Tab-separated table of C-alpha atoms in Angstrom:
chain	number	residue	atom	x	y	z
I	30	MET	CA	132.487	200.371	215.521
I	31	GLY	CA	131.539	203.717	217.698
I	32	ALA	CA	129.007	205.985	217.792
I	33	HIS	CA	128.409	209.837	218.511
I	34	VAL	CA	125.157	211.391	219.886
I	35	GLU	CA	124.242	214.799	220.680
I	36	PHE	CA	121.220	216.637	221.599
I	37	ILE	CA	120.232	220.094	222.381
I	38	PHE	CA	117.116	220.483	224.425
I	39	PRO	CA	114.668	222.912	223.440
I	40	ARG	CA	113.483	224.109	226.891
I	41	GLY	CA	114.907	226.015	229.774
I	42	PHE	CA	116.678	223.926	232.974
I	43	VAL	CA	115.816	224.235	236.627
I	44	ILE	CA	118.246	222.437	238.900
I	45	ASP	CA	117.868	222.455	242.403
I	46	GLU	CA	119.706	220.221	245.071
I	47	GLU	CA	117.853	217.123	244.412
I	48	ARG	CA	117.896	216.999	240.845
I	49	LEU	CA	121.772	217.775	240.686
I	50	ARG	CA	122.263	214.716	243.193
I	51	LYS	CA	119.932	212.687	240.590
I	52	ILE	CA	122.034	214.026	237.842
I	53	HIS	CA	125.013	212.944	239.471
I	54	SER	CA	123.649	209.574	240.637
I	55	ILE	CA	122.638	208.432	236.870
I	56	ILE	CA	126.078	209.777	235.479
I	57	GLN	CA	128.346	207.714	238.103
I	58	ASP	CA	126.150	204.593	238.277
I	59	ARG	CA	126.659	204.161	234.299
I	60	LEU	CA	130.378	204.964	234.616
I	61	ASP	CA	130.948	202.508	237.631
I	62	ASP	CA	129.379	199.961	235.602
I	63	LYS	CA	132.069	200.337	232.597
I	64	PHE	CA	134.889	202.667	233.322
I	65	ARG	CA	135.214	203.293	237.116
I	66	ILE	CA	136.016	207.065	236.261
I	67	LYS	CA	134.306	210.226	238.100
I	68	PRO	CA	132.674	213.028	236.184
I	69	LYS	CA	134.435	216.478	236.532
I	70	TYR	CA	132.148	219.580	237.244
I	71	LYS	CA	133.364	223.075	235.959
I	72	ILE	CA	131.773	226.115	237.604
I	73	TYR	CA	131.453	229.188	236.118
I	74	ARG	CA	130.356	232.182	238.378
I	75	SER	CA	129.083	235.631	237.563
I	76	ASP	CA	132.070	237.389	239.199
I	77	ASN	CA	134.379	235.472	236.511
I	78	PHE	CA	135.388	233.108	238.823
I	79	VAL	CA	135.577	229.434	237.436
I	80	TYR	CA	136.893	226.084	238.926
I	81	THR	CA	136.799	222.398	238.574
I	82	THR	CA	135.811	219.721	241.200
I	83	LEU	CA	134.734	216.055	241.310
I	84	ASN	CA	132.592	216.837	244.510
I	85	ILE	CA	129.280	217.887	244.105
I	86	GLU	CA	129.121	219.092	247.584
I	87	ASP	CA	131.462	221.951	246.562
I	88	ILE	CA	128.937	222.870	244.290
I	89	LEU	CA	125.767	222.758	246.528
I	90	GLU	CA	128.054	224.880	249.359
I	91	GLU	CA	128.112	227.722	247.046
I	92	ASP	CA	126.728	230.908	248.386
I	93	ASN	CA	125.157	231.567	244.867
I	94	SER	CA	124.452	235.043	245.911
I	95	GLU	CA	123.647	237.627	242.862
I	96	TRP	CA	127.564	238.864	242.422
I	97	GLN	CA	128.533	235.167	242.858
I	98	LYS	CA	125.751	233.347	241.166
I	99	ILE	CA	126.383	230.236	239.377
I	100	THR	CA	125.621	231.042	235.616
I	101	ARG	CA	126.970	227.748	233.790
I	102	LEU	CA	127.631	224.000	234.760
I	103	GLN	CA	129.678	221.686	232.812
I	104	ILE	CA	129.796	218.066	233.697
I	105	GLU	CA	132.296	216.250	231.616
I	106	ALA	CA	133.808	212.400	231.914
I	107	GLU	CA	136.417	210.794	229.589
I	108	ASN	CA	138.306	207.638	229.308
I	109	SER	CA	141.107	207.323	227.071
I	110	SER	CA	142.342	203.836	227.981
I	111	ASP	CA	141.494	200.718	226.494
I	112	ILE	CA	137.751	201.574	225.561
I	113	PRO	CA	137.757	205.516	224.429
I	114	PHE	CA	134.663	207.362	225.991
I	115	ILE	CA	133.915	211.106	226.203
I	116	PHE	CA	130.554	212.288	227.802
I	117	LYS	CA	129.874	216.209	228.299
I	118	LEU	CA	126.737	217.784	229.892
I	119	ASP	CA	126.506	221.602	229.678
I	120	PHE	CA	123.987	223.698	231.102
I	121	ASP	CA	124.731	227.218	229.692
I	122	SER	CA	122.184	229.396	227.539
I	123	LYS	CA	121.056	226.177	225.886
I	124	THR	CA	121.478	222.590	227.670
I	125	THR	CA	123.682	220.174	225.318
I	126	LEU	CA	124.088	216.745	225.916
I	127	THR	CA	126.965	214.806	223.932
I	128	VAL	CA	128.326	211.449	224.172
I	129	GLU	CA	130.921	209.563	221.912
I	130	GLY	CA	132.762	205.966	222.385
I	131	GLU	CA	133.616	202.775	220.833
I	132	ASP	CA	130.816	200.450	222.842
I	133	ARG	CA	127.551	201.714	221.067
I	134	ASP	CA	125.339	199.742	223.200
I	135	PHE	CA	126.897	201.873	226.270
I	136	VAL	CA	126.741	205.093	224.658
I	137	TYR	CA	123.337	204.762	223.403
I	138	LEU	CA	122.145	203.486	227.115
I	139	PHE	CA	123.949	206.031	228.995
I	140	PHE	CA	122.789	208.901	226.840
I	141	SER	CA	119.402	207.587	226.841
I	142	ASP	CA	119.056	207.215	230.868
I	143	LEU	CA	120.251	210.797	230.608
I	144	LYS	CA	118.041	212.721	227.884
I	145	THR	CA	114.791	210.791	229.697
I	146	TYR	CA	115.527	211.897	233.328
I	147	LEU	CA	116.570	215.680	231.878
I	148	THR	CA	113.595	216.171	229.524
I	149	ASN	CA	111.078	214.700	232.176
I	150	GLU	CA	112.404	216.573	235.624
I	151	VAL	CA	115.136	219.312	234.544
I	152	ASN	CA	114.206	221.035	230.964
I	153	THR	CA	110.975	221.738	231.602
I	154	LYS	CA	110.867	225.534	231.322
I	155	TYR	CA	109.333	226.882	228.418
I	156	ILE	CA	111.693	229.555	226.539
I	157	PHE	CA	109.160	232.490	225.855
I	158	SER	CA	110.251	234.435	222.582
I	159	ALA	CA	110.468	238.262	223.466
I	160	SER	CA	110.276	238.835	219.638
I	161	VAL	CA	107.009	237.192	219.427
I	162	PHE	CA	105.389	239.067	221.822
I	163	TYR	CA	106.680	242.342	220.202
I	164	SER	CA	105.195	241.290	216.878
I	165	VAL	CA	101.993	240.781	218.214
I	166	LEU	CA	101.780	243.861	220.372
I	167	ARG	CA	103.141	245.809	216.735
I	168	ASN	CA	99.930	244.434	214.766
I	169	LEU	CA	97.758	245.107	217.548
I	170	PRO	CA	96.392	248.222	215.865
I	171	LEU	CA	95.662	246.619	212.587
I	172	PHE	CA	94.214	243.639	213.995
I	173	THR	CA	91.438	246.084	215.680
I	174	VAL	CA	90.840	247.986	212.240
I	175	ILE	CA	90.230	244.514	210.651
I	176	ILE	CA	87.754	243.308	213.172
I	177	ILE	CA	86.069	246.625	213.220
I	178	PHE	CA	85.820	246.788	209.384
I	179	TYR	CA	84.492	243.243	209.261
I	180	ARG	CA	81.662	243.917	211.861
I	181	ALA	CA	80.867	246.772	210.184
I	182	MET	CA	80.521	245.379	206.544
I	183	LYS	CA	78.308	242.785	208.262
I	184	ASN	CA	76.008	245.425	209.325
I	185	ILE	CA	75.605	246.523	205.878
I	186	LYS	CA	72.585	244.998	203.898
I	187	PRO	CA	72.961	245.804	200.153
I	188	ILE	CA	69.579	246.851	198.691
I	189	SER	CA	67.980	245.110	196.137
I	190	ASN	CA	67.082	247.276	192.491
I	191	ASP	CA	63.409	246.445	192.854
I	192	GLU	CA	63.127	247.710	196.330
I	193	LEU	CA	65.567	250.914	195.444
I	194	LYS	CA	62.967	251.476	192.399
I	195	GLY	CA	60.324	251.267	194.820
I	196	ILE	CA	61.577	253.563	197.241
I	197	MET	CA	62.704	256.100	194.688
I	198	ASP	CA	59.086	255.891	192.943
I	199	ASN	CA	57.096	256.296	196.060
I	200	LYS	CA	56.007	260.000	196.590
I	201	ASP	CA	56.149	260.025	200.409
I	202	VAL	CA	59.057	262.391	201.402
I	203	ILE	CA	59.159	260.999	204.438
I	204	LEU	CA	59.827	257.461	203.895
I	205	LYS	CA	62.532	258.399	201.746
I	206	LEU	CA	64.235	260.716	204.455
I	207	ASN	CA	63.579	257.527	207.002
I	208	TYR	CA	65.532	255.266	204.482
I	209	LEU	CA	68.595	257.536	203.937
I	210	ILE	CA	68.823	257.954	207.739
I	211	GLU	CA	68.779	254.500	208.586
I	212	LYS	CA	71.499	253.466	205.962
I	213	ASP	CA	73.573	256.288	207.100
I	214	ALA	CA	73.449	255.138	210.531
I	215	VAL	CA	74.331	251.675	209.716
I	216	SER	CA	77.216	252.753	207.424
I	217	THR	CA	78.733	254.817	209.769
I	218	LEU	CA	78.966	251.761	212.749
I	219	SER	CA	82.636	251.322	212.008
I	220	ILE	CA	83.640	255.112	212.958
I	221	ASN	CA	81.858	255.307	216.481
I	222	THR	CA	83.755	256.708	219.497
I	223	THR	CA	84.050	253.226	221.151
I	224	ASN	CA	85.751	251.908	217.814
I	225	PHE	CA	88.041	254.850	217.615
I	226	ASN	CA	89.072	254.851	221.000
I	227	LEU	CA	90.033	251.330	221.111
I	228	ILE	CA	92.048	252.104	218.288
I	229	ILE	CA	94.035	255.165	219.764
I	230	VAL	CA	94.970	253.175	222.891
I	231	LEU	CA	96.394	250.008	221.119
I	232	MET	CA	98.389	252.238	218.952
I	233	ILE	CA	99.625	254.164	221.930
I	234	LEU	CA	100.392	250.738	223.494
I	235	SER	CA	102.043	249.300	220.398
I	236	MET	CA	104.358	252.521	219.841
I	237	ALA	CA	105.479	252.521	223.794
I	238	ILE	CA	106.197	248.562	223.480
I	239	ILE	CA	108.395	249.370	219.820
I	240	ALA	CA	110.048	252.158	222.096
I	241	LEU	CA	111.102	249.895	224.987
I	242	ASN	CA	112.505	247.669	222.301
I	243	ASP	CA	114.652	249.944	220.552
I	244	TYR	CA	116.108	251.683	223.335
I	245	PHE	CA	115.975	249.396	226.581
I	246	GLY	CA	115.549	246.124	224.465
I	247	ASN	CA	118.075	243.999	226.186
I	248	TYR	CA	117.313	245.649	229.691
I	249	PHE	CA	113.521	244.727	229.237
I	250	LYS	CA	113.830	241.437	228.079
I	251	ASN	CA	116.421	240.532	230.829
I	252	MET	CA	113.868	241.975	233.692
I	253	MET	CA	111.081	239.855	232.008
I	254	TYR	CA	113.127	236.730	232.123
I	255	LYS	CA	114.253	237.291	235.902
I	256	TYR	CA	110.910	238.350	237.154
I	257	LEU	CA	108.258	237.257	235.117
I	258	LEU	CA	109.464	234.180	233.090
I	259	PRO	CA	112.711	232.986	234.548
I	260	PHE	CA	114.613	229.726	233.220
I	261	ASN	CA	117.972	228.147	233.469
I	262	LEU	CA	118.107	228.349	236.841
I	263	PHE	CA	120.737	227.048	239.698
I	264	LEU	CA	118.357	226.656	242.822
I	265	TRP	CA	120.336	226.511	245.795
I	266	GLY	CA	121.808	228.958	248.311
I	267	LYS	CA	120.311	232.359	247.999
I	268	GLU	CA	119.162	232.017	244.395
I	269	ASN	CA	116.834	229.567	245.713
I	270	THR	CA	115.649	231.741	248.482
I	271	ARG	CA	115.132	234.350	245.840
I	272	TYR	CA	113.131	232.506	243.445
I	273	LYS	CA	110.815	231.089	246.234
I	274	LYS	CA	109.985	234.993	247.049
I	275	LEU	CA	109.721	235.729	243.262
I	276	ILE	CA	106.848	232.893	242.915
I	277	ASP	CA	104.964	233.683	246.036
I	278	LEU	CA	104.894	237.585	244.928
I	279	ARG	CA	103.910	236.332	241.280
I	280	SER	CA	101.056	234.190	242.512
I	281	LYS	CA	99.796	237.028	244.908
I	282	ILE	CA	99.826	239.576	241.617
I	283	ILE	CA	97.729	237.059	239.745
I	284	TRP	CA	95.530	236.330	242.068
I	285	GLY	CA	94.898	240.010	242.774
I	286	VAL	CA	94.411	240.710	239.114
I	287	GLY	CA	92.381	237.864	238.684
I	288	VAL	CA	90.083	238.743	241.827
I	289	ALA	CA	89.938	242.572	240.418
I	290	LEU	CA	88.674	241.266	236.648
I	291	ILE	CA	85.816	239.108	238.202
I	292	ILE	CA	84.528	241.746	240.214
I	293	SER	CA	84.654	243.986	237.550
I	294	VAL	CA	82.887	241.621	234.986
I	295	ILE	CA	80.133	241.324	238.191
I	296	ALA	CA	79.968	244.895	238.515
I	297	SER	CA	79.582	245.474	234.742
I	298	LEU	CA	76.583	242.852	234.503
I	299	LEU	CA	75.105	244.312	237.684
I	300	VAL	CA	74.916	248.028	236.106
I	301	TRP	CA	73.775	246.165	232.620
I	302	LYS	CA	70.874	244.398	234.887
I	303	ILE	CA	70.180	247.588	236.504
I	304	THR	CA	69.939	249.948	233.221
I	305	ILE	CA	67.613	247.527	231.078
I	306	LYS	CA	64.878	247.577	233.573
């Protein structure tokens, strides 16, 4: 009795020379134990060129520049003689692993070895959902209004009937005026200048993001995935050099923003300390 197993990896992949050689080694070692057949590699490039090879050195010698960048890699092996066996590993927008054969034990062992390695070493990039990012930004003004309203309601203390009756029965006009002024100051807490400005800024930000998504959606997402959160990467040749420069630049930006934020917080604390003296 045969077996068919298939798995789609939820995370994006990163394949460099070391990982590609390891994948080849796992596949070839298992195939040599059972069938003595070789895996075939099918390469898809951004210039629409497609070719098949049995030698991974052909893949690693690719220039992998922007206009000849590898966009997809399929690895296949098939034995159609005495013991039928089909294997396919497809690195595309999603990574799909499929193994089918008459020898159940071999199918599960082959599948398990590859799946374990890919999960731990190759398919490790979290795929950020741009739609979630847009949804959060769209609702920022609403969240802000809710928080401000909640804060305002917490500061409004209801007056008891006895307290109200005591103030109304009191003949001291100054006491009554002070009470009205105090209640008015508390009730208008939710619409002070700071809160109003915050709502306006967040509304403008949300509208800008919505406009970007509506008119430049695909371009904006592609730029974000390419420069901020890249995944599904074939890192050899010029693509590896580009990726290292990108990571270095991103680290410098993050450090710069972090240091600037710390300095601004310290400066704010110093100003606050000086003003309360």
